[in-house]
Short mmCIF file of C-alpha atoms in Angstrom, two decimals:
data_model
loop_
_atom_site.label_atom_id
_atom_site.label_comp_id
_atom_site.label_asym_id
_atom_site.label_seq_id
_atom_site.Cartn_x
_atom_site.Cartn_y
_atom_site.Cartn_z
CA MET Z 1 -11.80 -9.44 -9.66
CA LEU Z 2 -9.45 -6.84 -8.17
CA ALA Z 3 -7.29 -4.34 -10.06
CA LYS Z 4 -4.75 -1.88 -8.64
CA LEU Z 5 -3.30 1.17 -10.41
CA HIS Z 6 -1.04 4.07 -9.51
CA THR Z 7 -2.08 7.72 -9.67
CA LEU Z 8 -1.38 10.99 -7.83
CA SER Z 9 -3.43 13.56 -5.96
CA LEU Z 10 -2.66 17.26 -5.79
CA LEU Z 11 -2.55 18.86 -2.34
CA GLY Z 12 -1.62 22.52 -2.53
CA ILE Z 13 1.25 22.53 -5.02
CA ASP Z 14 2.55 19.10 -4.02
CA ALA Z 15 1.45 15.77 -5.45
CA LEU Z 16 1.06 12.68 -3.28
CA PRO Z 17 0.90 9.07 -4.49
CA VAL Z 18 -2.51 7.42 -4.48
CA GLU Z 19 -3.40 3.79 -5.20
CA VAL Z 20 -6.67 3.14 -7.03
CA GLU Z 21 -8.22 -0.22 -6.12
CA VAL Z 22 -11.20 -1.42 -8.17
CA ASP Z 23 -13.10 -4.58 -7.23
CA VAL Z 24 -15.86 -6.00 -9.43
CA SER Z 25 -17.92 -8.81 -7.91
CA PRO Z 26 -21.22 -10.55 -8.87
CA ALA Z 27 -24.38 -9.04 -7.40
CA ALA Z 28 -28.12 -9.15 -8.00
CA LEU Z 29 -28.24 -5.44 -8.78
CA PRO Z 30 -25.44 -3.34 -10.24
CA LYS Z 31 -24.10 -0.74 -7.83
CA THR Z 32 -20.98 1.44 -7.70
CA VAL Z 33 -19.48 2.49 -4.36
CA LEU Z 34 -16.64 5.04 -4.17
CA VAL Z 35 -14.67 5.28 -0.90
CA GLY Z 36 -11.43 6.92 0.24
CA LEU Z 37 -12.51 10.45 1.24
CA PRO Z 38 -13.49 11.70 -2.25
CA GLU Z 39 -14.57 15.32 -2.66
CA GLN Z 40 -17.68 16.24 -4.63
CA ALA Z 41 -15.86 16.50 -7.99
CA VAL Z 42 -14.56 12.94 -7.56
CA LYS Z 43 -17.95 11.57 -6.49
CA GLU Z 44 -19.59 13.03 -9.59
CA SER Z 45 -16.96 11.48 -11.84
CA ILE Z 46 -18.59 8.02 -11.67
CA HIS Z 47 -21.37 9.01 -14.12
CA ARG Z 48 -18.83 10.63 -16.44
CA ILE Z 49 -16.57 7.55 -16.37
CA GLU Z 50 -19.45 5.15 -17.08
CA ARG Z 51 -20.53 7.06 -20.19
CA ALA Z 52 -16.92 7.44 -21.35
CA LEU Z 53 -16.49 3.65 -21.14
CA VAL Z 54 -19.63 2.94 -23.16
CA ASN Z 55 -18.92 5.64 -25.76
CA SER Z 56 -15.36 4.32 -26.18
CA GLY Z 57 -16.66 0.88 -27.17
CA PHE Z 58 -16.19 -0.92 -23.85
CA VAL Z 59 -18.76 -2.77 -21.76
CA LEU Z 60 -20.00 -1.27 -18.51
CA PRO Z 61 -19.77 -3.89 -15.71
CA ALA Z 62 -23.27 -4.92 -14.56
CA ASN Z 63 -22.04 -6.01 -11.15
CA ARG Z 64 -21.22 -4.55 -7.76
CA VAL Z 65 -18.21 -2.22 -8.08
CA VAL Z 66 -16.20 -0.93 -5.14
CA ILE Z 67 -13.58 1.74 -5.86
CA ASN Z 68 -11.11 2.62 -3.10
CA LEU Z 69 -8.71 5.57 -3.25
CA ALA Z 70 -5.87 4.93 -0.79
CA PRO Z 71 -4.65 6.31 1.57
CA ALA Z 72 -8.14 6.81 2.93
CA GLU Z 73 -7.32 9.80 5.16
CA LEU Z 74 -6.04 11.94 2.26
CA PRO Z 75 -8.77 14.18 0.71
CA LYS Z 76 -9.18 13.44 -3.00
CA GLN Z 77 -10.31 16.28 -5.22
CA ALA Z 78 -10.34 17.31 -8.90
CA ALA Z 79 -11.12 15.10 -11.87
CA SER Z 80 -7.64 13.66 -12.42
CA PHE Z 81 -8.83 10.25 -11.10
CA ASP Z 82 -11.08 9.64 -14.13
CA LEU Z 83 -8.49 7.80 -16.21
CA PRO Z 84 -7.11 5.46 -13.50
CA VAL Z 85 -10.62 4.59 -12.30
CA ALA Z 86 -11.79 3.89 -15.86
CA VAL Z 87 -8.78 1.69 -16.62
CA GLY Z 88 -9.26 -0.03 -13.26
CA LEU Z 89 -12.87 -0.86 -14.19
CA LEU Z 90 -11.69 -2.34 -17.48
CA ALA Z 91 -9.03 -4.44 -15.75
CA ALA Z 92 -11.27 -5.59 -12.88
CA SER Z 93 -14.02 -6.63 -15.30
CA GLY Z 94 -11.55 -8.66 -17.37
CA GLN Z 95 -11.75 -6.53 -20.51
CA ILE Z 96 -8.02 -5.74 -20.53
CA ALA Z 97 -4.97 -7.24 -18.85
CA SER Z 98 -1.48 -5.77 -18.74
CA GLU Z 99 1.85 -6.05 -17.01
CA LEU Z 100 2.31 -2.28 -17.34
CA PHE Z 101 -0.12 -1.34 -14.56
CA ASP Z 102 2.71 -1.44 -12.02
CA ARG Z 103 5.09 0.53 -14.26
CA TYR Z 104 2.98 3.59 -15.07
CA ALA Z 105 0.95 6.10 -13.10
CA LEU Z 106 -2.21 7.37 -14.78
CA VAL Z 107 -3.64 10.89 -14.59
CA GLY Z 108 -6.40 12.51 -16.62
CA GLU Z 109 -9.97 13.76 -16.85
CA LEU Z 110 -12.39 12.13 -19.28
CA ALA Z 111 -15.04 13.68 -21.49
CA LEU Z 112 -18.28 11.78 -22.09
CA ASP Z 113 -16.96 10.54 -25.45
CA GLY Z 114 -13.79 9.18 -23.83
CA ALA Z 115 -11.52 12.03 -24.92
CA MET Z 116 -8.88 13.30 -22.51
CA ARG Z 117 -9.03 16.72 -20.92
CA PRO Z 118 -6.08 18.48 -19.25
CA VAL Z 119 -5.66 18.47 -15.47
CA LYS Z 120 -4.04 20.86 -13.02
CA GLY Z 121 -0.68 20.05 -11.47
CA ALA Z 122 0.71 17.67 -14.09
CA LEU Z 123 4.21 19.02 -13.46
CA SER Z 124 4.01 18.38 -9.70
CA MET Z 125 2.63 14.92 -10.36
CA ALA Z 126 5.49 14.05 -12.70
CA MET Z 127 7.99 15.34 -10.14
CA ALA Z 128 6.39 13.26 -7.37
CA ALA Z 129 6.30 10.14 -9.55
CA ALA Z 130 9.97 10.57 -10.45
CA ALA Z 131 10.95 11.18 -6.82
CA ALA Z 132 9.06 8.12 -5.54
CA GLY Z 133 10.81 5.82 -8.01
CA LYS Z 134 7.99 3.24 -7.99
CA VAL Z 135 6.95 3.71 -11.62
CA ARG Z 136 8.81 4.02 -14.90
CA GLY Z 137 6.50 6.59 -16.42
CA ILE Z 138 3.29 8.57 -16.20
CA ILE Z 139 0.37 8.61 -18.65
CA VAL Z 140 -1.13 12.10 -19.02
CA PRO Z 141 -3.43 13.99 -21.42
CA SER Z 142 -1.63 15.27 -24.50
CA GLU Z 143 -2.17 18.89 -23.45
CA ASN Z 144 -0.23 18.25 -20.21
CA ALA Z 145 2.59 16.24 -21.78
CA ALA Z 146 4.92 19.16 -22.51
CA GLU Z 147 4.90 20.47 -18.93
CA ALA Z 148 5.31 16.99 -17.42
CA ALA Z 149 8.16 16.15 -19.82
CA VAL Z 150 10.49 18.76 -18.30
CA VAL Z 151 11.02 16.34 -15.39
CA GLU Z 152 14.02 14.09 -15.89
CA GLY Z 153 14.09 10.42 -14.96
CA ILE Z 154 10.54 9.51 -15.96
CA ASP Z 155 8.79 8.65 -19.24
CA VAL Z 156 5.82 10.86 -20.09
CA ILE Z 157 3.25 9.13 -22.32
CA ALA Z 158 0.76 11.47 -23.99
CA VAL Z 159 -2.70 10.07 -24.82
CA ASP Z 160 -5.76 11.66 -26.41
CA SER Z 161 -8.46 9.24 -25.30
CA LEU Z 162 -9.35 6.38 -22.99
CA ALA Z 163 -9.15 3.93 -25.88
CA GLN Z 164 -5.65 5.10 -26.72
CA ALA Z 165 -4.52 4.70 -23.09
CA ALA Z 166 -5.98 1.18 -22.97
CA ALA Z 167 -4.30 0.24 -26.26
CA PHE Z 168 -0.95 1.44 -24.95
CA LEU Z 169 -1.29 -0.51 -21.71
CA VAL Z 170 -2.09 -3.77 -23.51
CA GLU Z 171 0.89 -3.04 -25.80
CA GLN Z 172 -1.15 -2.83 -28.99
CA LEU Z 173 -0.26 0.81 -29.61
CA PRO Z 174 3.36 1.85 -29.03
CA ILE Z 175 3.72 5.50 -27.96
CA GLU Z 176 7.12 7.16 -27.68
CA PRO Z 177 7.76 9.21 -24.52
CA THR Z 178 7.37 12.95 -24.97
CA PRO Z 179 10.86 14.51 -25.26
CA SER Z 180 12.02 17.22 -22.89
CA ARG Z 181 12.33 20.64 -24.56
CA VAL Z 182 13.77 22.66 -21.69
CA CYS Z 183 16.68 24.19 -23.64
CA GLU Z 184 14.47 24.88 -26.64
CA LEU Z 185 11.84 26.57 -24.46
CA PHE Z 186 14.44 28.85 -22.88
CA GLU Z 187 15.67 29.90 -26.32
CA GLN Z 188 12.20 30.47 -27.77
CA LEU Z 189 10.39 32.07 -24.83
CA GLY Z 190 13.13 33.75 -22.82
CA CYS Z 191 12.99 37.17 -24.50
CA TYR Z 192 11.05 40.19 -23.24
CA GLU Z 193 9.09 42.68 -25.35
CA ASP Z 194 9.41 45.56 -22.85
CA ASP Z 195 12.62 47.55 -22.50
CA PHE Z 196 13.79 50.32 -20.17
CA ALA Z 197 14.70 52.36 -23.25
CA ASP Z 198 10.94 53.01 -23.55
CA VAL Z 199 11.06 55.02 -20.32
CA ARG Z 200 12.20 58.54 -21.21
CA GLY Z 201 13.99 60.47 -18.51
CA GLN Z 202 13.93 59.01 -14.98
CA GLU Z 203 17.64 58.14 -15.06
CA MET Z 204 17.85 58.53 -11.28
CA ALA Z 205 14.94 56.15 -10.87
CA LYS Z 206 16.62 53.68 -13.26
CA ARG Z 207 19.74 53.84 -11.09
CA ALA Z 208 17.68 52.92 -8.01
CA VAL Z 209 15.94 50.13 -9.95
CA THR Z 210 19.33 48.75 -11.02
CA ILE Z 211 20.51 48.69 -7.40
CA ALA Z 212 17.27 47.02 -6.29
CA ALA Z 213 17.56 44.33 -8.98
CA ALA Z 214 21.28 43.77 -8.35
CA GLY Z 215 20.75 43.00 -4.65
CA ALA Z 216 17.13 41.72 -4.69
CA HIS Z 217 16.06 44.72 -2.62
CA ASN Z 218 12.44 45.76 -2.19
CA LEU Z 219 11.59 49.13 -3.76
CA LEU Z 220 9.07 51.88 -3.04
CA MET Z 221 8.37 54.64 -5.58
CA VAL Z 222 6.58 57.87 -4.69
CA GLY Z 223 5.47 60.28 -7.39
CA PRO Z 224 2.54 61.99 -9.13
CA PRO Z 225 0.23 60.15 -11.53
CA GLY Z 226 1.75 59.56 -14.95
CA ALA Z 227 5.38 59.95 -13.84
CA GLY Z 228 6.30 56.46 -15.06
CA LYS Z 229 6.19 54.36 -11.87
CA THR Z 230 4.21 51.52 -13.46
CA MET Z 231 6.38 51.52 -16.60
CA LEU Z 232 9.49 51.21 -14.45
CA ALA Z 233 8.03 48.37 -12.39
CA LYS Z 234 6.84 46.35 -15.39
CA ARG Z 235 10.34 46.39 -16.88
CA VAL Z 236 12.18 45.17 -13.77
CA PRO Z 237 11.98 41.47 -14.84
CA THR Z 238 13.85 42.39 -18.04
CA ILE Z 239 17.02 43.23 -16.07
CA LEU Z 240 16.91 40.38 -13.57
CA PRO Z 241 19.14 37.36 -14.26
CA GLN Z 242 17.52 34.65 -16.34
CA LEU Z 243 15.76 31.95 -14.38
CA THR Z 244 17.81 28.82 -13.81
CA ALA Z 245 16.24 25.48 -14.75
CA GLU Z 246 15.57 24.73 -11.06
CA GLU Z 247 13.96 28.14 -10.46
CA SER Z 248 11.89 27.78 -13.62
CA ILE Z 249 10.50 24.39 -12.60
CA GLU Z 250 9.87 25.59 -9.05
CA THR Z 251 7.89 28.57 -10.36
CA SER Z 252 6.12 26.56 -13.07
CA ARG Z 253 4.75 23.99 -10.61
CA ILE Z 254 2.91 26.76 -8.76
CA TYR Z 255 1.26 27.94 -11.98
CA SER Z 256 0.61 24.34 -13.03
CA ALA Z 257 -1.13 23.53 -9.73
CA LEU Z 258 -3.49 26.47 -10.26
CA GLY Z 259 -3.98 25.82 -13.98
CA LYS Z 260 -2.42 29.17 -14.85
CA LEU Z 261 0.35 28.12 -17.23
CA PRO Z 262 -0.13 30.25 -20.39
CA PRO Z 263 -1.15 28.33 -23.54
CA GLY Z 264 1.90 27.20 -25.47
CA ARG Z 265 4.18 27.90 -22.51
CA PRO Z 266 4.62 24.64 -20.59
CA LEU Z 267 7.47 26.15 -18.59
CA MET Z 268 7.90 29.56 -16.96
CA VAL Z 269 11.15 30.78 -18.48
CA ARG Z 270 10.54 34.48 -17.74
CA ARG Z 271 10.51 36.04 -14.32
CA PRO Z 272 6.85 36.35 -13.25
CA PHE Z 273 5.37 39.81 -12.79
CA ARG Z 274 2.22 40.02 -10.69
CA ALA Z 275 0.23 43.20 -10.13
CA PRO Z 276 -2.91 42.43 -8.06
CA HIS Z 277 -5.69 45.00 -7.72
CA HIS Z 278 -5.92 46.89 -4.45
CA THR Z 279 -9.27 45.24 -3.63
CA ILE Z 280 -7.59 41.84 -3.23
CA SER Z 281 -8.36 39.86 -0.07
CA ASN Z 282 -5.90 38.39 2.43
CA ALA Z 283 -6.39 34.88 1.02
CA GLY Z 284 -6.00 36.14 -2.53
CA LEU Z 285 -2.69 37.79 -1.70
CA VAL Z 286 -0.95 35.19 0.49
CA GLY Z 287 -3.07 32.11 -0.25
CA GLY Z 288 -5.72 30.27 1.70
CA GLY Z 289 -8.97 28.37 1.44
CA SER Z 290 -10.28 25.26 3.21
CA THR Z 291 -7.71 23.34 1.18
CA PRO Z 292 -4.91 25.93 1.07
CA ALA Z 293 -4.02 27.20 -2.40
CA PRO Z 294 -1.21 29.61 -3.36
CA GLY Z 295 -1.87 33.34 -3.56
CA GLU Z 296 -0.35 36.19 -5.53
CA ILE Z 297 2.88 36.26 -3.53
CA SER Z 298 3.54 32.64 -4.46
CA LEU Z 299 2.68 33.33 -8.10
CA ALA Z 300 5.36 36.03 -7.92
CA HIS Z 301 7.94 33.53 -6.59
CA ASN Z 302 11.35 34.18 -8.20
CA GLY Z 303 9.88 37.30 -9.79
CA VAL Z 304 8.29 40.65 -9.01
CA LEU Z 305 5.19 41.53 -6.99
CA PHE Z 306 3.99 45.05 -7.86
CA LEU Z 307 1.53 46.80 -5.55
CA ASP Z 308 0.30 49.94 -7.30
CA GLU Z 309 -1.36 52.65 -5.19
CA LEU Z 310 -0.12 51.03 -1.98
CA PRO Z 311 -2.25 53.08 0.47
CA GLU Z 312 -5.42 51.93 -1.31
CA PHE Z 313 -4.81 48.33 -0.19
CA ASN Z 314 -6.52 47.19 2.99
CA ARG Z 315 -4.07 47.69 5.83
CA THR Z 316 -4.63 44.22 7.27
CA THR Z 317 -3.97 42.77 3.82
CA LEU Z 318 -0.63 44.57 3.64
CA GLU Z 319 0.34 43.44 7.14
CA VAL Z 320 0.21 39.77 6.13
CA LEU Z 321 3.17 40.48 3.83
CA ARG Z 322 5.52 41.05 6.75
CA GLN Z 323 6.39 37.43 7.47
CA PRO Z 324 6.77 36.31 3.81
CA LEU Z 325 9.05 39.30 3.12
CA GLU Z 326 11.38 38.12 5.86
CA ASP Z 327 11.26 34.35 5.32
CA GLY Z 328 10.69 33.90 1.59
CA THR Z 329 7.91 31.41 2.34
CA VAL Z 330 4.34 31.62 3.59
CA SER Z 331 2.83 29.10 6.00
CA ILE Z 332 -0.95 28.62 6.01
CA SER Z 333 -2.32 26.64 8.94
CA ARG Z 334 -5.68 24.90 9.11
CA ALA Z 335 -7.21 22.60 11.72
CA LEU Z 336 -6.09 19.42 9.92
CA ARG Z 337 -2.82 20.49 8.32
CA ALA Z 338 -0.34 23.28 7.73
CA THR Z 339 0.85 24.05 4.20
CA GLU Z 340 3.95 26.00 3.21
CA PHE Z 341 4.25 27.74 -0.15
CA PRO Z 342 7.35 29.40 -1.62
CA ALA Z 343 7.14 33.20 -1.74
CA ASP Z 344 10.62 34.52 -2.51
CA PHE Z 345 9.77 37.62 -4.51
CA MET Z 346 10.99 41.16 -5.06
CA LEU Z 347 8.41 43.67 -3.81
CA ILE Z 348 7.91 46.89 -5.76
CA ALA Z 349 5.29 49.34 -4.52
CA SER Z 350 4.18 52.72 -5.74
CA LEU Z 351 2.05 55.47 -4.28
CA ASN Z 352 1.14 59.09 -4.77
CA PRO Z 353 2.52 61.67 -2.32
CA CYS Z 354 -1.04 62.61 -1.29
CA PRO Z 355 -4.66 61.68 -2.10
CA CYS Z 356 -4.82 63.99 -5.14
CA GLY Z 357 -1.30 62.98 -6.22
CA TYR Z 358 0.22 66.42 -6.79
CA ARG Z 359 1.85 67.34 -3.49
CA ASN Z 360 5.12 69.26 -4.14
CA ASP Z 361 4.47 69.24 -7.89
CA PRO Z 362 5.50 72.68 -9.21
CA ARG Z 363 3.14 72.39 -12.19
CA ARG Z 364 -0.06 71.40 -10.38
CA GLU Z 365 -1.69 72.74 -7.27
CA CYS Z 366 -2.39 70.33 -4.39
CA HIS Z 367 -5.61 70.91 -2.43
CA CYS Z 368 -5.04 68.19 0.16
CA THR Z 369 -5.00 69.29 3.79
CA VAL Z 370 -2.35 68.09 6.24
CA PRO Z 371 -4.79 65.76 8.06
CA GLN Z 372 -5.80 64.23 4.72
CA VAL Z 373 -2.16 63.55 3.82
CA GLU Z 374 -1.47 62.10 7.26
CA ARG Z 375 -4.47 59.77 7.06
CA TYR Z 376 -3.42 58.71 3.55
CA MET Z 377 0.13 57.90 4.59
CA ALA Z 378 -0.93 56.30 7.89
CA LYS Z 379 -2.38 53.39 5.90
CA ILE Z 380 1.18 52.08 5.54
CA SER Z 381 2.64 50.82 8.79
CA GLY Z 382 6.18 51.48 9.95
CA PRO Z 383 7.07 47.76 10.23
CA LEU Z 384 6.08 47.20 6.59
CA LEU Z 385 8.03 50.26 5.48
CA ASP Z 386 11.07 48.98 7.36
CA ARG Z 387 11.02 45.89 5.17
CA ILE Z 388 11.30 47.98 1.99
CA ASP Z 389 14.98 48.68 1.38
CA ILE Z 390 14.87 51.54 -1.12
CA HIS Z 391 12.51 54.52 -1.22
CA ILE Z 392 12.76 56.87 -4.20
CA GLU Z 393 10.86 59.86 -5.48
CA VAL Z 394 9.83 59.63 -9.14
CA ALA Z 395 9.12 63.15 -10.33
CA ALA Z 396 7.36 63.95 -13.58
CA ALA Z 397 9.80 63.99 -16.50
CA PRO Z 398 10.28 67.40 -18.20
CA PHE Z 399 9.17 67.87 -21.80
CA ARG Z 400 12.70 68.06 -23.23
CA GLU Z 401 13.41 64.54 -21.94
CA LEU Z 402 10.09 63.18 -23.19
CA ALA Z 403 10.68 64.65 -26.66
CA ALA Z 404 14.35 63.69 -26.91
CA ALA Z 405 15.24 61.62 -29.97
CA ALA Z 406 17.76 59.48 -28.11
CA GLY Z 407 16.42 56.91 -25.69
CA GLY Z 408 17.70 56.53 -22.15
CA THR Z 409 19.50 53.61 -20.56
CA ASP Z 410 18.18 50.34 -21.98
CA SER Z 411 17.54 47.00 -20.33
CA ALA Z 412 20.62 45.32 -21.82
CA ALA Z 413 23.03 47.81 -20.20
CA MET Z 414 21.22 47.61 -16.87
CA ARG Z 415 21.13 43.81 -16.99
CA GLN Z 416 24.90 43.64 -17.53
CA GLN Z 417 25.44 45.63 -14.33
CA VAL Z 418 22.96 43.47 -12.43
CA GLU Z 419 24.52 40.21 -13.61
CA ARG Z 420 28.03 41.40 -12.72
CA ALA Z 421 26.91 42.29 -9.20
CA ARG Z 422 25.00 39.02 -8.85
CA ARG Z 423 28.12 37.02 -9.79
CA GLN Z 424 30.04 38.73 -6.99
CA GLN Z 425 27.26 37.93 -4.55
CA ALA Z 426 27.09 34.30 -5.72
CA ALA Z 427 30.81 33.94 -4.96
CA ARG Z 428 30.40 35.69 -1.59
CA PHE Z 429 27.47 33.50 -0.51
CA ALA Z 430 28.66 30.27 -2.13
CA HIS Z 431 28.00 28.27 1.04
CA SER Z 432 24.77 30.04 2.02
CA PRO Z 433 21.20 29.19 0.94
CA LYS Z 434 20.60 32.90 0.23
CA GLN Z 435 22.51 34.30 -2.72
CA THR Z 436 21.85 38.07 -2.66
CA ASN Z 437 22.70 41.06 -0.49
CA GLY Z 438 19.03 41.78 0.13
CA GLN Z 439 18.65 38.42 1.86
CA MET Z 440 21.66 38.67 4.17
CA THR Z 441 21.07 37.69 7.77
CA SER Z 442 21.97 40.09 10.59
CA ARG Z 443 25.08 38.03 11.33
CA GLN Z 444 26.19 38.21 7.71
CA VAL Z 445 25.60 41.97 7.69
CA ARG Z 446 28.00 42.37 10.63
CA GLN Z 447 30.62 40.19 8.96
CA ILE Z 448 30.42 41.48 5.39
CA CYS Z 449 29.31 45.11 5.68
CA GLN Z 450 32.12 46.52 7.80
CA LEU Z 451 32.63 50.29 7.64
CA ASP Z 452 35.58 52.62 8.08
CA ALA Z 453 35.42 55.42 10.66
CA ALA Z 454 34.09 58.11 8.28
CA SER Z 455 31.36 55.85 6.90
CA ARG Z 456 30.38 54.77 10.42
CA ASP Z 457 30.08 58.39 11.60
CA MET Z 458 27.90 59.25 8.61
CA LEU Z 459 25.64 56.26 9.23
CA GLU Z 460 25.35 57.07 12.93
CA ALA Z 461 24.34 60.66 12.21
CA SER Z 462 21.79 59.53 9.64
CA VAL Z 463 20.23 56.92 11.92
CA ASN Z 464 19.92 59.43 14.75
CA GLU Z 465 18.51 62.14 12.50
CA LEU Z 466 15.94 59.91 10.75
CA GLY Z 467 15.07 57.84 13.82
CA LEU Z 468 15.59 54.60 11.93
CA SER Z 469 14.97 51.16 13.43
CA ALA Z 470 17.59 48.44 13.74
CA ARG Z 471 16.04 46.76 10.69
CA ALA Z 472 16.32 49.95 8.64
CA HIS Z 473 19.95 50.31 9.78
CA ASP Z 474 20.70 46.85 8.38
CA LYS Z 475 18.83 47.70 5.17
CA ILE Z 476 21.14 50.66 4.60
CA LEU Z 477 24.18 48.43 5.00
CA ARG Z 478 22.77 45.85 2.58
CA VAL Z 479 22.03 48.50 -0.05
CA ALA Z 480 25.49 50.06 0.44
CA ARG Z 481 27.05 46.63 -0.14
CA THR Z 482 25.10 46.29 -3.40
CA ILE Z 483 26.21 49.75 -4.55
CA ALA Z 484 29.80 48.74 -3.86
CA ASP Z 485 29.29 45.53 -5.86
CA LEU Z 486 28.04 47.53 -8.83
CA GLU Z 487 31.34 49.47 -8.73
CA ASP Z 488 33.43 46.31 -8.18
CA ALA Z 489 34.60 47.72 -4.84
CA GLU Z 490 35.84 45.29 -2.22
CA ARG Z 491 34.93 47.53 0.74
CA ILE Z 492 32.00 49.79 1.45
CA GLU Z 493 33.12 53.41 1.16
CA GLN Z 494 31.63 56.63 2.43
CA HIS Z 495 29.88 57.59 -0.84
CA HIS Z 496 28.25 54.14 -0.95
CA VAL Z 497 26.76 54.73 2.49
CA ALA Z 498 25.69 58.25 1.51
CA GLU Z 499 23.77 56.98 -1.51
CA ALA Z 500 22.19 54.17 0.52
CA VAL Z 501 21.07 56.64 3.20
CA ASN Z 502 19.62 58.86 0.49
CA TYR Z 503 17.28 56.02 -0.43
CA ARG Z 504 15.77 56.17 3.10
CA MET Z 505 14.98 59.89 3.03
CA LEU Z 506 11.25 59.26 2.67
CA ASP Z 507 11.25 57.98 6.26
CA ARG Z 508 11.75 61.50 7.49
CA ARG Z 509 9.73 63.24 4.84
CA PHE Z 510 6.46 61.35 5.15
CA TRP Z 511 6.39 58.95 8.07
CA SER Z 512 8.14 60.69 10.97
#
């Protein structure tokens, strides 16, 4: 007897439809054959499924069983095929019969006692099932129901065990679809604990951070240890605009595919903040593996990627950032396929001015020699530096500012400025896929960032003096446009250009 069921397989962060075919036929000796390019985790699932069937009160077929996972050329991995294979065995052996097999996709891992265990990528699977339009709903483990339910247009049925799934399919146990709680999740989980008011002093650095957030510009901070660079970086998500529902789902599916959604948070409603250690590998940063998986830059999608102690990172690891910084995506090619992951993030990096960290600090003596400083700074290439829009120096805050009773500028005030500037940019780029000044193309820079004679002369002198590249020239214009937006100015004026040029002064000081 033949049974067919619908399920989905995760490939990268995307889910693809898979049909599970189970055929049970008489034979002298019982034997189970699994075909359809299963990986090791899927091959091992047969023993788990057999014990789950017996321990759930069902009868294990004592016949020849052939299980096919179609399409055959698609690699099948992970344990999410346990539930559809188990239900297929029950249907093919005549223990259950249902008209709902064609209406629902099944996903889930089974324990030996028949209980359901959560799977990775439930959100992507629900999205793929809804997009395909072949099924009315998807049956998932209860722990995955909340994340899958954010997808509209599909019923999400939460089950706790194999027996419960079988009872639902034979219509003996009615189960209501899990309701979507998107609005509720945004209200409950959208607040941040950190605030820029915690950072005493550093008002100039906060100004640069506001500009960077307003235009989605990349930011580099140089300063001695303990000056507050990490505190500033960690609080950048608190002033960025709130994630839209589309951005939240797009970010959440990356975390879901890797099994990294925090407990109790089925949806990413805060901007992600990722701070990988400097020992990270190329594959860990941009993604990779025999079956490509997302890396840290994709986990920072729609959020912030913070690289602390930038020169300590392997130079080849940093160089792989160049293409994602330009394109907002990362493409990973293998012999059989190429996979593209989203990687539209705001890069914030920090470093010390020298190996000891106290160069030009009036309160501490630096013992680093000139060759040591040059070797330290040479770890960062010019092309990577060109892709960072704003360079600022974060000096140690004086005691009177640290001990002041009144706090500095808080996140709420900075966020208001950022949101006002972002609204202007949204209107300006209404018909463009990119919505911020930091993502303007060269053609848009020429059209939008037009200068008067005085501003043009200042920019020309600065470019000649600093020896800036054409990319750095465009970065200055983009930053100047953001500064003008923060002041509600229609045109870029001379003082906007002057401030933007000031944020490139580290080119001359350290790298020329």
